[in-house]
């Protein structure tokens, strides 16, 4: 049995927020993980927003994203999870008095590989496919900085790549 704690580097470095996760590997096969992210600013880097969002001058933030997954180990360092997540979005228009909020729910696979650098210290690249299966999103339109109006489209997290940094404790 091995337990690990991790921080998502993409969330800290690229989106100015944070993400912490805990993972448990039991025996040869079973893996479970819980994670929670907060205060992510998708507009901090250009790839976080769509071209239409950038052109309209809207901002998109995720005050929280949370969930977990269960799966199997393929090798001691490679595992696959089926993850269930909830993501809260806050969208503010170019006119800062215009805003909307919604929560999206995703279910999808994730692939993870642990690269041990020193004793229990590791980095973990991951690739995930999180299609939205439900959402509280309702159509929203905003004034655009270019004039006219902008109709916001719900965000989807497909695909999503990350790099975790973590520490594993063995024999727990």
Backbone as a printed PyTorch tensor [residue, N CA C, xyz], in Angstrom:
tensor([[[  0.8400,  -1.1870,   0.0000],
         [  0.0000,   0.0000,   0.0000],
         [  0.8760,   1.2370,   0.0000]],

        [[  0.6110,   2.1220,  -0.9500],
         [  1.3820,   3.3600,  -1.0610],
         [  0.4250,   4.5450,  -1.1460]],

        [[  0.6840,   5.5540,  -0.3510],
         [ -0.0750,   6.8000,  -0.4140],
         [  0.8190,   7.9110,  -0.9320]],

        [[  0.2450,   8.8090,  -1.7060],
         [  1.0070,   9.9370,  -2.2520],
         [  0.2150,  11.2150,  -2.0850]],

        [[  0.9350,  12.3170,  -1.9190],
         [  0.3480,  13.6520,  -1.9640],
         [  1.0200,  14.3940,  -3.1140]],

        [[  0.2310,  15.2080,  -3.8230],
         [  0.7350,  15.8540,  -5.0300],
         [  0.1720,  17.2590,  -5.1560]],

        [[  0.8990,  18.0880,  -5.9010],
         [  0.4290,  19.4220,  -6.2870],
         [  0.5160,  19.5030,  -7.8070]],

        [[ -0.5140,  20.0400,  -8.4290],
         [ -0.5440,  20.1910,  -9.8810],
         [  0.2110,  21.4380, -10.3070]],

        [[  1.3120,  21.2550, -11.0260],
         [  2.1540,  22.3870, -11.4160],
         [  1.4750,  23.2980, -12.4320]],

        [[  0.6950,  22.7600, -13.3690],
         [  0.0260,  23.6120, -14.3510],
         [ -0.8980,  24.6180, -13.6650]],

        [[ -1.6360,  24.1750, -12.6620],
         [ -2.5570,  25.0670, -11.9820],
         [ -1.8020,  26.1960, -11.2700]],

        [[ -0.6830,  25.8580, -10.6270],
         [  0.0940,  26.8710,  -9.9000],
         [  0.7910,  27.8230, -10.8710]],

        [[  1.5000,  27.2730, -11.8450],
         [  2.3410,  28.0910, -12.7200],
         [  1.5800,  28.7780, -13.8520]],

        [[  0.6590,  28.0850, -14.4870],
         [ -0.0150,  28.6390, -15.6530],
         [ -1.2740,  29.4330, -15.3260]],

        [[ -2.0540,  28.9690, -14.3540],
         [ -3.3570,  29.5820, -14.0920],
         [ -3.4300,  30.3430, -12.7740]],

        [[ -2.3160,  30.4500, -12.0360],
         [ -2.2570,  31.2830, -10.8430],
         [ -3.0700,  30.7950,  -9.6600]],

        [[ -3.5330,  29.5630,  -9.6890],
         [ -4.3130,  29.0080,  -8.5870],
         [ -3.5780,  27.8450,  -7.9690]],

        [[ -4.3030,  26.8630,  -7.5300],
         [ -3.6580,  25.7100,  -6.9130],
         [ -4.4610,  24.4450,  -7.0980]],

        [[ -3.7840,  23.3210,  -6.8820],
         [ -4.4240,  22.0150,  -6.9340],
         [ -3.6330,  21.0730,  -6.0450]],

        [[ -4.3210,  20.3990,  -5.1490],
         [ -3.7170,  19.3840,  -4.2940],
         [ -4.4730,  18.0830,  -4.4870]],

        [[ -3.7290,  16.9780,  -4.4380],
         [ -4.3530,  15.6670,  -4.6420],
         [ -3.7350,  14.6520,  -3.6950]],

        [[ -4.5220,  13.6630,  -3.3520],
         [ -4.0620,  12.5130,  -2.5900],
         [ -4.3780,  11.2580,  -3.3630]],

        [[ -3.4490,  10.3320,  -3.3350],
         [ -3.5990,   9.1030,  -4.1210],
         [ -3.2570,   7.9070,  -3.2490]],

        [[ -3.9840,   6.8220,  -3.4370],
         [ -3.7370,   5.5900,  -2.6880],
         [ -3.6760,   4.4290,  -3.6730]],

        [[ -2.5650,   3.6930,  -3.6250],
         [ -2.4100,   2.4760,  -4.4290],
         [ -2.3850,   1.2960,  -3.4640]],

        [[ -3.2780,   0.3450,  -3.6950],
         [ -3.4180,  -0.8040,  -2.8040],
         [ -3.1580,  -2.0710,  -3.6080]],

        [[ -2.2120,  -2.8650,  -3.1290],
         [ -1.9060,  -4.1090,  -3.8180],
         [ -1.3630,  -3.8480,  -5.2080]],

        [[ -1.5250,  -4.8040,  -6.0490],
         [ -0.9830,  -4.7160,  -7.4000],
         [ -1.8940,  -3.9490,  -8.3530]],

        [[ -3.1900,  -3.8610,  -8.0390],
         [ -4.1160,  -3.3480,  -9.0360],
         [ -4.8250,  -2.0470,  -8.6940]],

        [[ -5.3130,  -1.8480,  -7.5080],
         [ -6.2630,  -0.7660,  -7.1910],
         [ -5.5810,   0.5850,  -6.9530]],

        [[ -6.1570,   1.6460,  -7.5520],
         [ -5.7070,   3.0230,  -7.3580],
         [ -6.9350,   3.9060,  -7.1360]],

        [[ -6.8440,   4.8160,  -6.1550],
         [ -7.8950,   5.8130,  -5.9260],
         [ -7.2410,   7.1700,  -5.7280]],

        [[ -7.9380,   8.2130,  -6.1620],
         [ -7.3870,   9.5590,  -6.0390],
         [ -8.5020,  10.5600,  -5.7700]],

        [[ -8.2070,  11.5570,  -4.9350],
         [ -9.0790,  12.7020,  -4.7020],
         [ -8.2650,  13.9520,  -4.9890]],

        [[ -8.8930,  14.9630,  -5.5950],
         [ -8.1610,  16.2010,  -5.8590],
         [ -9.0900,  17.3990,  -5.7400]],

        [[ -8.4780,  18.5420,  -5.4430],
         [ -9.2300,  19.7900,  -5.3350],
         [ -8.3680,  20.9370,  -5.8410]],

        [[ -8.8950,  21.6810,  -6.7860],
         [ -8.2160,  22.8690,  -7.3010],
         [ -9.0150,  24.1050,  -6.9580]],

        [[ -8.3300,  25.2520,  -6.9530],
         [ -9.0370,  26.4860,  -6.6200],
         [ -8.3720,  27.6960,  -7.2540]],

        [[ -9.1810,  28.7220,  -7.4480],
         [ -8.7500,  30.0390,  -7.9180],
         [ -7.9640,  29.9940,  -9.2280]],

        [[ -8.4570,  29.2600, -10.2050],
         [ -7.7890,  29.1740, -11.4990],
         [ -8.2880,  30.2920, -12.4140]],

        [[ -7.3710,  31.0470, -12.9870],
         [ -7.6860,  32.1320, -13.9080],
         [ -7.3490,  31.6490, -15.3140]],

        [[ -8.3630,  31.2400, -16.0650],
         [ -8.1180,  30.6580, -17.3830],
         [ -7.5480,  31.6690, -18.3680]],

        [[ -7.7580,  32.9500, -18.1400],
         [ -7.2440,  33.9730, -19.0280],
         [ -5.8170,  34.3960, -18.7430]],

        [[ -5.1980,  33.7780, -17.7590],
         [ -3.8200,  34.1350, -17.4210],
         [ -2.8530,  33.8110, -18.5570]],

        [[ -3.1520,  32.7610, -19.3240],
         [ -2.3830,  32.4300, -20.5310],
         [ -3.3690,  32.3030, -21.6880]],

        [[ -2.8900,  32.5470, -22.8860],
         [ -3.8080,  32.6310, -24.0250],
         [ -4.5290,  31.3220, -24.3230]],

        [[ -3.9160,  30.1600, -24.0590],
         [ -4.5850,  28.9020, -24.3930],
         [ -5.7330,  28.5660, -23.4500]],

        [[ -5.8760,  29.2990, -22.3400],
         [ -6.9580,  29.0280, -21.3970],
         [ -8.3100,  29.5370, -21.8630]],

        [[ -8.3010,  30.4930, -22.8060],
         [ -9.5430,  31.0470, -23.3360],
         [ -9.6650,  30.7100, -24.8130]],

        [[-10.9000,  30.6660, -25.2740],
         [-11.1150,  30.4890, -26.7060],
         [-10.8120,  31.8050, -27.4290]],

        [[-10.6370,  31.7250, -28.7100],
         [-10.3920,  32.9330, -29.5050],
         [-11.5630,  33.9100, -29.3720]],

        [[-12.7860,  33.3880, -29.3700],
         [-13.9750,  34.2380, -29.2280],
         [-13.9930,  34.9370, -27.8710]],

        [[-13.5940,  34.2350, -26.8030],
         [-13.5460,  34.8500, -25.4740],
         [-12.5040,  35.9630, -25.4210]],

        [[-11.3370,  35.6980, -26.0020],
         [-10.2880,  36.7320, -26.0310],
         [-10.7460,  37.9450, -26.8260]],

        [[-11.3360,  37.7220, -28.0020],
         [-11.8020,  38.8250, -28.8410],
         [-12.8830,  39.6570, -28.1480]],

        [[-13.7500,  39.0040, -27.3880],
         [-14.8380,  39.7070, -26.7030],
         [-14.3760,  40.4050, -25.4290]],

        [[-13.2000,  40.0270, -24.9010],
         [-12.6900,  40.6360, -23.6770],
         [-13.3040,  40.0890, -22.4020]],

        [[-13.8500,  38.8640, -22.4500],
         [-14.4110,  38.2600, -21.2380],
         [-13.3030,  37.5960, -20.4210]],

        [[-13.5620,  37.4290, -19.1340],
         [-12.6410,  36.6820, -18.2760],
         [-13.3700,  35.4400, -17.7770]],

        [[-12.6250,  34.3410, -17.6490],
         [-13.1880,  33.0760, -17.1830],
         [-12.3220,  32.5730, -16.0420]],

        [[-12.9580,  32.3110, -14.9170],
         [-12.2430,  31.7970, -13.7450],
         [-12.9280,  30.5220, -13.2620]],

        [[-12.1310,  29.6770, -12.6100],
         [-12.6730,  28.4900, -11.9430],
         [-12.3500,  28.6440, -10.4520]],

        [[-13.3220,  29.0970,  -9.6450],
         [-13.0410,  29.2430,  -8.2240],
         [-12.7600,  27.9070,  -7.5400]],

        [[-13.3300,  26.8190,  -8.0900],
         [-13.0120,  25.4960,  -7.5630],
         [-13.2680,  24.4320,  -8.6210]],

        [[-12.5470,  23.3520,  -8.4830],
         [-12.7330,  22.1500,  -9.2860],
         [-12.3750,  20.9830,  -8.3690]],

        [[-13.2230,  19.9920,  -8.2930],
         [-13.0000,  18.9500,  -7.2980],
         [-13.5410,  17.6110,  -7.7890]],

        [[-12.9980,  16.5360,  -7.2480],
         [-13.4890,  15.2140,  -7.6130],
         [-12.4860,  14.1360,  -7.3150]],

        [[-12.6930,  12.9990,  -7.9450],
         [-11.8160,  11.8690,  -7.6930],
         [-11.9500,  10.8250,  -8.7780]],

        [[-11.1920,   9.7720,  -8.5880],
         [-11.2150,   8.7000,  -9.5630],
         [-10.7630,   7.3870,  -8.9550]],

        [[-11.1050,   6.3230,  -9.6320],
         [-10.6480,   4.9820,  -9.2620],
         [-10.1510,   4.3010, -10.5250]],

        [[ -9.1880,   3.3970, -10.3250],
         [ -8.6530,   2.7180, -11.5010],
         [ -7.7090,   1.6050, -11.1510]],

        [[ -6.8450,   1.3000, -12.1170],
         [ -5.9310,   0.1670, -11.9840],
         [ -4.5080,   0.5930, -12.3240]],

        [[ -3.5670,  -0.1410, -11.6950],
         [ -2.1570,  -0.0150, -12.0510],
         [ -1.8730,  -0.9700, -13.1980]],

        [[ -1.2220,  -0.4600, -14.2210],
         [ -0.8010,  -1.3150, -15.3260],
         [  0.6100,  -1.8110, -15.0570]],

        [[  1.4570,  -0.9120, -14.5690],
         [  2.7900,  -1.2430, -14.0430],
         [  2.8920,  -0.5070, -12.7120]],

        [[  3.9410,  -0.7190, -11.9100],
         [  4.0370,   0.0270, -10.6490],
         [  4.0340,   1.5530, -10.8390]],

        [[  4.4350,   2.0460, -12.0070],
         [  4.4940,   3.4980, -12.2230],
         [  3.4000,   4.0290, -13.1420]],

        [[  2.7200,   3.1690, -13.8870],
         [  1.6890,   3.5910, -14.8350],
         [  0.3190,   3.1550, -14.3350]],

        [[ -0.6130,   4.1100, -14.2650],
         [ -1.9740,   3.7370, -13.8930],
         [ -2.9870,   4.5540, -14.6880]],

        [[ -4.2110,   4.0120, -14.7420],
         [ -5.3230,   4.6110, -15.4680],
         [ -6.4880,   4.7420, -14.4970]],

        [[ -7.1530,   5.9030, -14.5300],
         [ -8.2990,   6.1530, -13.6520],
         [ -9.5230,   6.5290, -14.4830]],

        [[-10.6950,   6.2370, -13.9520],
         [-11.9370,   6.8280, -14.4310],
         [-12.2650,   7.9100, -13.4130]],

        [[-12.3230,   9.1780, -13.8810],
         [-12.4570,  10.3020, -12.9660],
         [-13.8190,  10.9750, -13.0970]],

        [[-14.3690,  11.3470, -11.9670],
         [-15.6180,  12.1050, -11.8830],
         [-15.2800,  13.4360, -11.2350]],

        [[-15.6050,  14.5490, -11.9010],
         [-15.2080,  15.8720, -11.4160],
         [-16.3660,  16.8520, -11.5320]],

        [[-16.3290,  17.8750, -10.6870],
         [-17.2270,  19.0250, -10.7660],
         [-16.3550,  20.2650, -10.8890]],

        [[-16.7320,  21.1780, -11.7940],
         [-15.9380,  22.3740, -12.0810],
         [-16.8600,  23.5910, -12.0410]],

        [[-16.5270,  24.5620, -11.2260],
         [-17.3100,  25.7990, -11.1260],
         [-16.6650,  26.8750, -12.0000]],

        [[-17.4530,  27.5080, -12.8390],
         [-16.9700,  28.5650, -13.7220],
         [-17.6420,  29.8840, -13.3580]],

        [[-16.8620,  30.9580, -13.4180],
         [-17.3900,  32.3140, -13.2860],
         [-16.9040,  33.1050, -14.4880]],

        [[-17.8500,  33.6280, -15.2590],
         [-17.5340,  34.3570, -16.4830],
         [-17.9750,  35.8070, -16.2880]],

        [[-17.0530,  36.7070, -16.5680],
         [-17.3480,  38.1350, -16.4640],
         [-17.1010,  38.7720, -17.8250]],

        [[-18.0460,  39.5990, -18.2630],
         [-17.9590,  40.2380, -19.5540],
         [-16.9740,  41.4010, -19.5790]],

        [[-16.7490,  41.9350, -20.7730],
         [-15.9300,  43.1390, -20.9370],
         [-16.5150,  44.2550, -20.0830]],

        [[-17.8440,  44.3680, -20.0700],
         [-18.5490,  45.2300, -19.1230],
         [-18.6090,  44.4210, -17.8200]],

        [[-17.8450,  44.7950, -16.8390],
         [-17.6870,  43.9940, -15.6170],
         [-18.9750,  43.8330, -14.8090]],

        [[-20.0420,  44.5400, -15.1970],
         [-21.3340,  44.3560, -14.5390],
         [-22.0900,  43.1570, -15.1080]],

        [[-21.5810,  42.5740, -16.1910],
         [-22.2170,  41.4140, -16.8100],
         [-21.4460,  40.1570, -16.4020]],

        [[-22.1620,  39.1940, -15.8260],
         [-21.4850,  37.9600, -15.4040],
         [-22.4770,  36.8070, -15.3680]],

        [[-21.9110,  35.6060, -15.3510],
         [-22.6980,  34.3880, -15.1840],
         [-21.8100,  33.3530, -14.4910]],

        [[-22.4350,  32.4040, -13.8340],
         [-21.7220,  31.3020, -13.1740],
         [-22.4380,  30.0030, -13.4940]],

        [[-21.6600,  28.9360, -13.5820],
         [-22.2700,  27.6250, -13.8040],
         [-21.3070,  26.5360, -13.3350]],

        [[-21.8500,  25.3560, -13.1370],
         [-21.0610,  24.1930, -12.7180],
         [-21.2140,  23.1110, -13.7770]],

        [[-20.0910,  22.5490, -14.1970],
         [-20.1000,  21.4430, -15.1550],
         [-19.6010,  20.1780, -14.4700]],

        [[-20.1390,  19.0550, -14.8800],
         [-19.7750,  17.7590, -14.3220],
         [-19.1740,  16.9130, -15.4410]],

        [[-18.0220,  16.3330, -15.1730],
         [-17.3080,  15.5640, -16.1850],
         [-17.0340,  14.1480, -15.6940]],

        [[-16.9690,  13.2230, -16.6410],
         [-16.5820,  11.8380, -16.3710],
         [-15.6900,  11.4030, -17.5220]],

        [[-14.5050,  10.8900, -17.1920],
         [-13.6280,  10.4460, -18.2620],
         [-12.3570,   9.8190, -17.7500]],

        [[-11.5680,   9.2610, -18.6630],
         [-10.3430,   8.5650, -18.2750],
         [ -9.1590,   9.5170, -18.1060]],

        [[ -8.2190,   9.0620, -17.2970],
         [ -6.9360,   9.7480, -17.1320],
         [ -5.8210,   8.7140, -17.1090]],

        [[ -4.6890,   9.0680, -17.7000],
         [ -3.5140,   8.1880, -17.7290],
         [ -2.3810,   8.9240, -17.0230]],

        [[ -1.6920,   8.2460, -16.1010],
         [ -0.6820,   8.8600, -15.2390],
         [  0.5760,   7.9970, -15.2180]],

        [[  1.7350,   8.6570, -15.1680],
         [  2.9930,   7.9200, -15.0710],
         [  3.8800,   8.5880, -14.0240]],

        [[  4.3070,   7.8250, -13.0100],
         [  5.1550,   8.3350, -11.9320],
         [  6.6220,   8.1780, -12.3110]],

        [[  7.3500,   9.2900, -12.3340],
         [  8.7940,   9.2880, -12.5940],
         [  9.5040,   9.6690, -11.2970]],

        [[ 10.0840,   8.6770, -10.6290],
         [ 10.7430,   8.9300,  -9.3440],
         [ 12.1120,   9.5490,  -9.5640]],

        [[ 12.3240,  10.7010,  -8.8940],
         [ 13.5710,  11.4390,  -9.0360],
         [ 14.5420,  11.1580,  -7.8910]],

        [[ 14.0010,  10.9760,  -6.6680],
         [ 14.8270,  10.6980,  -5.5060],
         [ 13.9480,  10.1280,  -4.4080]],

        [[ 14.2300,   8.9070,  -4.0060],
         [ 13.4470,   8.2020,  -2.9800],
         [ 11.9600,   8.3380,  -3.2840]],

        [[ 11.1650,   8.9710,  -2.4090],
         [  9.7250,   9.0930,  -2.6310],
         [  9.3160,  10.2850,  -3.4680]],

        [[ 10.2380,  11.1500,  -3.8480],
         [  9.9440,  12.3590,  -4.6170],
         [  9.7710,  12.0230,  -6.0980]],

        [[  8.6540,  12.4690,  -6.7010],
         [  8.3900,  12.1290,  -8.0950],
         [  7.6940,  13.2740,  -8.8230]],

        [[  7.7370,  13.1920, -10.1600],
         [  6.8780,  14.0070, -11.0030],
         [  5.9430,  13.0480, -11.7340]],

        [[  4.7620,  13.5500, -12.0710],
         [  3.7480,  12.6790, -12.6630],
         [  3.0510,  13.4030, -13.8230]],

        [[  3.5140,  13.1710, -15.0510],
         [  2.7530,  13.6990, -16.1870],
         [  1.4460,  12.9250, -16.3300]],

        [[  0.4210,  13.6380, -16.7980],
         [ -0.8750,  12.9850, -16.9900],
         [ -1.5730,  13.5680, -18.2090]],

        [[ -2.4180,  12.7440, -18.7900],
         [ -3.2950,  13.1670, -19.8840],
         [ -4.6960,  12.6920, -19.5370]],

        [[ -5.6730,  13.6100, -19.6790],
         [ -7.0470,  13.2810, -19.3100],
         [ -8.0070,  13.7100, -20.4060]],

        [[ -9.1020,  13.0030, -20.4510],
         [-10.1880,  13.3280, -21.3650],
         [-11.4430,  13.4380, -20.5130]],

        [[-11.8870,  14.6620, -20.2620],
         [-13.0060,  14.9150, -19.3580],
         [-14.1920,  15.5160, -20.1020]],

        [[-14.9560,  14.7400, -20.8340],
         [-16.1400,  15.3040, -21.4790],
         [-17.2080,  15.6810, -20.4540]],

        [[-17.9100,  16.7650, -20.7380],
         [-18.9860,  17.2200, -19.8560],
         [-20.1980,  16.3190, -20.0410]],

        [[-20.7190,  15.7950, -18.9200],
         [-21.9060,  14.9390, -18.9750],
         [-23.1510,  15.6560, -18.4590]],

        [[-22.9570,  16.7430, -17.7040],
         [-24.0790,  17.5440, -17.2110],
         [-23.5390,  18.9250, -16.8500]],

        [[-24.4320,  19.9220, -16.8790],
         [-24.0090,  21.2750, -16.5640],
         [-25.2100,  22.1170, -16.1620]],

        [[-24.9700,  23.0860, -15.3010],
         [-26.0140,  24.0490, -14.9520],
         [-25.9670,  25.2510, -15.8920]],

        [[-25.1230,  25.1870, -16.9270],
         [-24.9560,  26.3000, -17.8600],
         [-26.2650,  26.6400, -18.5530]],

        [[-26.5610,  27.9360, -18.5910],
         [-27.6880,  28.4580, -19.3450],
         [-27.1290,  29.5410, -20.2560]],

        [[-27.6410,  29.6630, -21.4200],
         [-27.1410,  30.6030, -22.4220],
         [-26.8640,  31.9800, -21.7980]],

        [[-25.7030,  32.5700, -22.1630],
         [-25.3370,  33.8880, -21.6460],
         [-24.7300,  34.7250, -22.7620]],

        [[-25.1350,  35.9940, -22.8340],
         [-24.5810,  36.9250, -23.8070],
         [-24.0010,  38.1230, -23.0760]],

        [[-22.9330,  38.6570, -23.6430],
         [-22.2320,  39.7840, -23.0530],
         [-21.9580,  40.8290, -24.1270]],

        [[-21.7590,  42.0870, -23.6890],
         [-21.2550,  43.0980, -24.5980],
         [-19.8150,  42.7360, -24.9320]],

        [[-19.4210,  42.9520, -26.1800],
         [-18.0700,  42.6450, -26.6270],
         [-17.2270,  43.9100, -26.6350]],

        [[-15.9390,  43.7800, -26.3620],
         [-15.0560,  44.9480, -26.4170],
         [-14.9290,  45.4790, -27.8400]],

        [[-15.2120,  44.6580, -28.8340],
         [-15.1580,  45.0720, -30.2300],
         [-16.4840,  45.6920, -30.6820]],

        [[-17.4290,  45.7970, -29.7770],
         [-18.7640,  46.2680, -30.1260],
         [-19.6560,  45.0780, -30.4160]],

        [[-20.9300,  45.2670, -30.3480],
         [-21.8590,  44.1590, -30.5660],
         [-21.9450,  43.2900, -29.3340]],

        [[-22.3700,  42.0480, -29.5540],
         [-22.5110,  41.1440, -28.4160],
         [-21.7400,  39.8520, -28.6610]],

        [[-21.4930,  39.1670, -27.5740],
         [-20.7720,  37.9000, -27.5840],
         [-21.6350,  36.8720, -26.8540]],

        [[-21.8870,  35.7220, -27.4770],
         [-22.6200,  34.6240, -26.8290],
         [-21.6070,  33.6350, -26.2820]],

        [[-21.6140,  33.4630, -24.9830],
         [-20.6530,  32.5750, -24.3350],
         [-21.0250,  31.1170, -24.5830]],

        [[-20.0200,  30.2890, -24.8600],
         [-20.2010,  28.8420, -25.0050],
         [-19.5860,  28.1560, -23.7790]],

        [[-20.2530,  27.1410, -23.2880],
         [-19.7800,  26.3930, -22.1160],
         [-18.3790,  25.8450, -22.3690]],

        [[-17.5470,  25.8880, -21.3400],
         [-16.1950,  25.3320, -21.4400],
         [-16.2250,  23.8150, -21.2760]],

        [[-15.3760,  23.1290, -22.0220],
         [-15.1710,  21.6910, -21.8690],
         [-13.6830,  21.4460, -21.6720]],

        [[-13.3410,  20.4420, -20.8840],
         [-11.9460,  20.1370, -20.5500],
         [-11.4690,  18.8940, -21.2920]],

        [[-11.4370,  18.9670, -22.5950],
         [-10.9830,  17.8280, -23.3920],
         [-10.0240,  18.3150, -24.4590]],

        [[ -8.8350,  17.8210, -24.5360],
         [ -8.1360,  17.0520, -23.4940],
         [ -7.5320,  17.9990, -22.4620]],

        [[ -7.0420,  17.4310, -21.3800],
         [ -6.4240,  18.2020, -20.3060],
         [ -5.1330,  17.4980, -19.9110]],

        [[ -4.0200,  18.1940, -19.9930],
         [ -2.7330,  17.6230, -19.5860],
         [ -2.2220,  18.3740, -18.3630]],

        [[ -1.4490,  17.6810, -17.5500],
         [ -0.9330,  18.2890, -16.3230],
         [  0.3870,  17.6310, -15.9510]],

        [[  1.0680,  18.2640, -15.0320],
         [  2.2890,  17.7120, -14.4550],
         [  2.2020,  17.9110, -12.9530]],

        [[  2.1230,  16.8180, -12.2130],
         [  2.1030,  16.8680, -10.7490],
         [  3.5100,  16.6910, -10.2150]],

        [[  3.7320,  17.2380,  -9.0360],
         [  4.9500,  16.9770,  -8.2840],
         [  4.4820,  16.4080,  -6.9510]],

        [[  5.1280,  15.3320,  -6.4860],
         [  4.5940,  14.6960,  -5.2900],
         [  5.6020,  13.8960,  -4.4970]],

        [[  5.0760,  13.3120,  -3.4320],
         [  5.8560,  12.4910,  -2.5160],
         [  5.0340,  11.2530,  -2.1850]],

        [[  5.6770,  10.0860,  -2.2510],
         [  5.0300,   8.8200,  -1.9240],
         [  5.5360,   8.3030,  -0.6020]],

        [[  4.5770,   7.8470,   0.2130],
         [  4.8850,   7.1790,   1.4710],
         [  4.5280,   5.7070,   1.2980]],

        [[  5.4600,   4.8200,   1.5490],
         [  5.2040,   3.3920,   1.3650],
         [  4.8130,   2.7550,   2.6930]],

        [[  4.1350,   1.6310,   2.6070],
         [  3.8040,   0.8420,   3.7750],
         [  2.8230,   1.4910,   4.7110]],

        [[  1.9290,   2.3410,   4.2180],
         [  0.9550,   2.9720,   5.1300],
         [ -0.2240,   2.0630,   5.3630]]])
